[in-house]
Short mmCIF file of C-alpha atoms in Angstrom, two decimals:
data_model
loop_
_atom_site.label_atom_id
_atom_site.label_comp_id
_atom_site.label_asym_id
_atom_site.label_seq_id
_atom_site.Cartn_x
_atom_site.Cartn_y
_atom_site.Cartn_z
CA UNK A 957 13.20 0.37 -10.90
CA UNK A 958 9.68 0.17 -8.92
CA UNK A 959 8.32 3.86 -9.04
CA UNK A 960 6.13 3.77 -5.58
CA UNK A 961 3.61 6.99 -5.28
CA UNK A 962 1.50 8.34 -2.62
CA UNK A 963 -1.77 9.52 -2.84
CA UNK A 964 -2.95 13.68 -1.72
CA UNK A 965 -3.42 16.82 -2.11
CA UNK A 966 -0.40 19.78 -2.50
CA UNK A 967 -0.79 22.53 -0.27
CA UNK A 968 -0.26 23.34 3.43
CA UNK A 969 -3.93 23.55 3.59
CA UNK A 970 -4.25 19.47 3.40
CA UNK A 971 -1.30 18.29 4.51
CA UNK A 972 -2.94 16.90 7.55
CA UNK A 973 -6.13 15.41 6.36
CA UNK A 974 -7.34 12.05 6.59
CA UNK A 975 -7.04 11.84 2.85
CA UNK A 976 -3.19 12.85 2.84
CA UNK A 977 -1.85 9.72 4.71
CA UNK A 978 -0.24 8.37 1.40
CA UNK A 979 1.84 11.37 1.53
CA UNK A 980 2.65 11.64 5.31
CA UNK A 981 3.63 7.80 4.61
CA UNK A 982 6.13 8.14 0.93
CA UNK A 983 7.89 11.68 3.17
CA UNK A 984 8.38 9.61 5.88
CA UNK A 985 9.92 6.60 3.74
CA UNK A 986 12.15 9.61 1.84
CA UNK A 987 12.99 11.11 4.86
CA UNK A 988 14.34 7.92 7.30
CA UNK A 989 15.70 5.76 4.22
CA UNK A 990 17.54 8.39 2.59
CA UNK A 991 16.49 8.99 -0.42
CA UNK A 992 17.38 12.32 -2.32
CA UNK A 993 15.70 15.35 -1.74
CA UNK A 994 12.77 16.03 -3.79
CA UNK A 995 12.44 17.50 -6.53
CA UNK A 996 9.79 18.57 -9.28
CA UNK A 997 9.26 16.26 -12.21
CA UNK A 998 5.97 14.39 -13.35
CA UNK A 999 3.74 16.76 -12.41
CA UNK A 1000 4.61 15.87 -8.80
CA UNK A 1001 6.92 15.60 -6.47
CA UNK A 1002 9.77 13.14 -7.39
CA UNK A 1003 12.37 11.56 -5.34
CA UNK A 1004 15.06 8.96 -5.68
CA UNK A 1005 16.22 6.33 -3.34
CA UNK A 1006 17.21 1.94 -3.09
CA UNK A 1007 14.62 0.53 -1.20
CA UNK A 1008 15.40 -3.57 -0.51
CA UNK A 1009 18.13 -3.76 -3.10
CA UNK A 1010 16.20 -2.07 -5.56
CA UNK A 1011 15.88 1.60 -7.03
CA UNK A 1012 12.95 3.65 -6.45
CA UNK A 1013 12.22 6.31 -7.20
CA UNK A 1014 9.25 8.13 -4.95
CA UNK A 1015 6.08 10.31 -6.70
CA UNK A 1016 4.10 12.69 -4.74
CA UNK A 1017 1.20 14.12 -7.85
CA UNK A 1018 0.64 17.46 -6.83
CA UNK A 1019 -2.50 17.67 -9.26
CA UNK A 1020 -4.81 16.85 -7.36
CA UNK A 1021 -6.45 14.04 -6.16
CA UNK A 1022 -8.24 13.38 -8.63
CA UNK A 1023 -6.12 13.42 -11.74
CA UNK A 1024 -3.46 11.78 -10.20
CA UNK A 1025 -3.75 9.87 -12.79
CA UNK A 1026 -1.96 12.36 -15.54
CA UNK A 1027 1.50 12.53 -13.07
CA UNK A 1028 1.92 8.41 -12.27
CA UNK A 1029 1.51 7.83 -16.30
CA UNK A 1030 4.29 10.40 -17.17
CA UNK A 1031 6.54 8.37 -15.04
CA UNK A 1032 5.40 5.41 -15.89
CA UNK A 1033 5.68 5.65 -19.42
CA UNK A 1034 9.04 8.12 -19.16
CA UNK A 1035 11.03 4.86 -17.87
CA UNK A 1036 9.50 2.49 -19.36
CA UNK A 1037 7.90 0.54 -16.81
CA UNK A 1038 5.10 -1.52 -16.67
CA UNK A 1039 2.27 -1.08 -14.01
CA UNK A 1040 2.80 -4.00 -12.14
CA UNK A 1041 5.51 -1.96 -11.27
CA UNK A 1042 3.69 0.77 -9.69
CA UNK A 1043 3.06 1.01 -5.49
CA UNK A 1044 0.30 2.94 -4.31
CA UNK A 1045 -0.05 4.26 -1.05
CA UNK A 1046 -3.21 5.58 -0.27
CA UNK A 1047 -6.67 6.37 1.98
CA UNK A 1048 -8.53 3.55 2.84
CA UNK A 1049 -12.16 4.07 4.25
CA UNK A 1050 -13.44 0.70 3.86
CA UNK A 1051 -10.08 -0.73 6.92
CA UNK A 1052 -10.20 0.15 10.84
CA UNK A 1053 -8.47 2.97 11.30
CA UNK A 1054 -4.05 1.98 11.18
CA UNK A 1055 -4.98 -1.25 9.68
CA UNK A 1056 -3.08 -2.07 6.57
CA UNK A 1057 -3.75 -3.67 3.36
CA UNK A 1058 -1.85 -4.87 0.62
CA UNK A 1059 -3.68 -5.89 -2.65
CA UNK A 1060 -2.52 -5.89 -7.19
CA UNK A 1061 -5.66 -4.99 -8.52
CA UNK A 1062 -9.03 -4.53 -8.40
CA UNK A 1063 -11.60 -1.21 -8.60
CA UNK A 1064 -11.54 2.31 -7.10
CA UNK A 1065 -14.26 2.02 -4.53
CA UNK A 1066 -15.24 4.90 -5.51
CA UNK A 1067 -10.95 6.79 -4.40
CA UNK A 1068 -11.30 8.82 -6.80
CA UNK A 1069 -6.87 8.68 -6.82
CA UNK A 1070 -7.04 5.15 -7.87
CA UNK A 1071 -9.71 5.56 -10.33
CA UNK A 1072 -7.78 8.24 -11.95
CA UNK A 1073 -4.83 6.01 -12.01
CA UNK A 1074 -6.36 2.78 -13.75
CA UNK A 1075 -7.75 5.32 -16.08
CA UNK A 1076 -4.06 6.46 -17.77
CA UNK A 1077 -2.20 2.95 -16.79
CA UNK A 1078 -5.00 -0.05 -16.34
CA UNK A 1079 -6.37 -1.68 -13.08
CA UNK A 1080 -3.25 -4.16 -12.65
CA UNK A 1081 -0.75 -1.90 -9.81
CA UNK A 1082 0.13 -2.76 -6.39
CA UNK A 1083 -2.42 -0.85 -4.10
CA UNK A 1084 -1.06 0.12 -0.13
CA UNK A 1085 -4.47 0.15 1.77
CA UNK A 1086 -4.20 2.53 5.17
CA UNK A 1087 -7.27 2.12 7.29
CA UNK A 1088 -8.75 5.43 8.50
CA UNK A 1089 -11.78 4.35 9.27
CA UNK A 1090 -15.90 5.47 7.76
CA UNK A 1091 -17.19 8.58 9.46
CA UNK A 1092 -21.16 5.91 10.21
CA UNK A 1093 -22.64 8.34 6.54
CA UNK A 1094 -21.62 7.93 2.93
CA UNK A 1095 -22.97 11.88 2.75
CA UNK A 1096 -20.33 12.83 5.68
CA UNK A 1097 -17.19 11.10 3.58
CA UNK A 1098 -16.89 13.85 2.33
CA UNK A 1099 -16.19 16.55 4.53
CA UNK A 1100 -13.87 13.20 6.60
CA UNK A 1101 -11.61 12.58 4.30
CA UNK A 1102 -11.46 16.15 4.75
CA UNK A 1103 -10.51 17.08 7.47
CA UNK A 1104 -7.64 16.26 9.76
CA UNK A 1105 -6.52 13.94 11.82
CA UNK A 1106 -8.24 13.98 15.79
CA UNK A 1107 -5.50 14.03 18.31
CA UNK A 1108 -6.35 10.48 19.61
CA UNK A 1109 -5.16 9.35 16.01
CA UNK A 1110 -1.72 11.15 16.70
CA UNK A 1111 -0.78 8.31 18.68
CA UNK A 1112 -1.78 5.24 15.54
CA UNK A 1113 -1.23 6.42 13.38
CA UNK A 1114 2.71 7.77 14.48
CA UNK A 1115 2.78 3.21 15.02
CA UNK A 1116 1.60 2.63 11.50
CA UNK A 1117 4.10 5.05 9.76
CA UNK A 1118 7.40 3.35 11.62
CA UNK A 1119 6.54 0.15 11.17
CA UNK A 1120 5.53 0.94 7.54
CA UNK A 1121 8.90 2.79 6.77
CA UNK A 1122 11.39 0.17 9.32
CA UNK A 1123 9.23 -2.56 6.92
CA UNK A 1124 9.62 -0.64 3.54
CA UNK A 1125 12.01 -3.43 2.12
CA UNK A 1126 9.91 -6.43 2.51
CA UNK A 1127 6.71 -4.41 0.05
CA UNK A 1128 9.56 -3.32 -2.26
CA UNK A 1129 10.77 -7.64 -2.39
CA UNK A 1130 7.60 -8.57 -3.31
CA UNK A 1131 6.57 -10.55 0.40
CA UNK A 1132 3.25 -8.00 0.89
CA UNK A 1133 2.29 -11.88 3.78
CA UNK A 1134 4.71 -11.13 6.30
CA UNK A 1135 4.48 -7.16 5.50
CA UNK A 1136 0.62 -6.52 5.71
CA UNK A 1137 1.47 -8.75 9.67
CA UNK A 1138 4.10 -7.43 10.60
CA UNK A 1139 2.55 -3.83 10.25
CA UNK A 1140 -0.50 -5.00 11.53
CA UNK A 1141 1.01 -7.21 15.04
CA UNK A 1142 3.09 -3.84 15.73
CA UNK A 1143 0.23 -1.03 15.07
CA UNK A 1144 -2.34 -3.18 17.82
CA UNK A 1145 -0.16 -6.34 18.87
CA UNK A 1146 -2.22 -9.44 19.32
CA UNK A 1147 -4.03 -9.59 23.57
CA UNK A 1148 -2.21 -12.14 25.48
CA UNK A 1149 -5.17 -15.13 27.28
CA UNK A 1150 -5.45 -14.22 31.00
CA UNK A 1151 -4.21 -17.16 32.78
CA UNK A 1152 -4.80 -17.42 36.19
CA UNK A 1153 -1.76 -17.48 38.74
CA UNK A 1154 -0.73 -20.82 41.07
CA UNK A 1155 -1.33 -17.80 44.02
CA UNK A 1156 -4.43 -16.60 42.34
CA UNK A 1157 -6.34 -20.72 42.13
CA UNK A 1158 -4.52 -22.00 45.78
CA UNK A 1159 -7.59 -20.15 47.51
CA UNK A 1160 -9.94 -21.47 45.81
CA UNK A 1161 -8.68 -25.62 46.60
CA UNK A 1162 -8.15 -25.10 50.07
CA UNK A 1163 -11.44 -23.11 50.75
CA UNK A 1164 -14.08 -26.42 50.08
CA UNK A 1165 -11.78 -28.19 52.63
CA UNK A 1166 -12.34 -25.34 55.00
CA UNK A 1167 -15.63 -25.08 54.72
CA UNK A 1168 -16.58 -28.66 54.75
CA UNK A 1169 -14.61 -28.54 58.35
CA UNK A 1170 -17.56 -26.16 58.43
CA UNK A 1171 -20.17 -27.31 58.30
CA UNK A 1172 -19.02 -30.13 60.33
CA UNK A 1173 -18.54 -28.31 62.84
CA UNK A 1174 -21.46 -26.74 62.89
CA UNK A 1175 -23.39 -30.06 62.45
CA UNK A 1176 -21.50 -31.26 65.76
CA UNK A 1177 -23.03 -28.52 68.20
CA UNK A 1178 -26.42 -28.84 66.91
CA UNK A 1179 -25.79 -32.59 67.61
CA UNK A 1180 -24.56 -31.54 70.73
CA UNK A 1181 -27.72 -29.13 71.87
CA UNK A 1182 -29.96 -31.59 71.05
CA UNK A 1183 -29.00 -34.58 72.40
CA UNK A 1184 -28.59 -31.89 75.59
CA UNK A 1185 -31.86 -30.73 75.05
CA UNK A 1186 -33.25 -34.39 75.21
CA UNK A 1187 -31.04 -35.36 77.92
CA UNK A 1188 -32.79 -32.26 79.86
CA UNK A 1189 -36.55 -33.24 78.96
CA UNK A 1190 -35.92 -36.69 80.36
CA UNK A 1191 -35.06 -35.83 83.74
CA UNK A 1192 -37.35 -33.15 83.79
CA UNK A 1193 -40.64 -35.61 83.29
CA UNK A 1194 -38.27 -38.26 86.07
CA UNK A 1195 -39.31 -35.37 88.59
CA UNK A 1196 -41.98 -35.29 88.22
CA UNK A 1197 -43.35 -38.40 88.32
CA UNK A 1198 -40.80 -39.31 91.00
CA UNK A 1199 -42.56 -35.87 92.86
CA UNK A 1200 -46.38 -37.73 91.82
CA UNK A 1201 -45.14 -41.02 94.22
CA UNK A 1202 -43.56 -38.98 96.69
CA UNK A 1203 -47.17 -37.64 97.27
CA UNK A 1204 -48.88 -40.71 96.79
CA UNK A 1205 -46.63 -42.92 99.57
CA UNK A 1206 -47.55 -40.34 102.14
CA UNK A 1207 -50.80 -40.86 101.47
#
């Protein structure tokens, strides 16, 4: 059995907050994978279902973020699970919006929900880090995480939750690498390199001979004009010489 935990704060006031993306992800998994309805338990909301052949207990702590560990610890002890059986979905400031990373163990990195869980069950649980971006200033973090997603976030947020739900079986089966790759590729597909088409390259190839031909014509015309000018000057000189000779003969 696995314990799949989504982190957030309870109540409609916080429902659309960036800090509640863990709740949002877990709600979608429960809804689309036909888990049982939500019921109260372990100081939170719980729902049961199966993913990838595994029995899964979904848990949303309703203790507020800073006390999430109380709920997780109670469920862990009741089912006699180990920390390695716990997967926590949570918001991550240090990832760009829409990016996802999975890691086992580690520190809390300033996240109060993770810190509380580590205090109650130890640090060796799996974390699914859901990127919400950073506001750019440390003093703006509190307001950032406790404010709603902007309208502009809807597109990537919908893609992220959809991909996470569709590939959730890989996560519970321990295939973290393929899970991360598939989700991230679907949210931010790699950009194809632009290659010049045959039609685009042909005019460039044809342009060089045409330019050479034009230059040849211009050179020919210039040479012809120079020759005509030389002939004209020679004829004028010959005419003057004959005129002078004729004048001397008359005298």
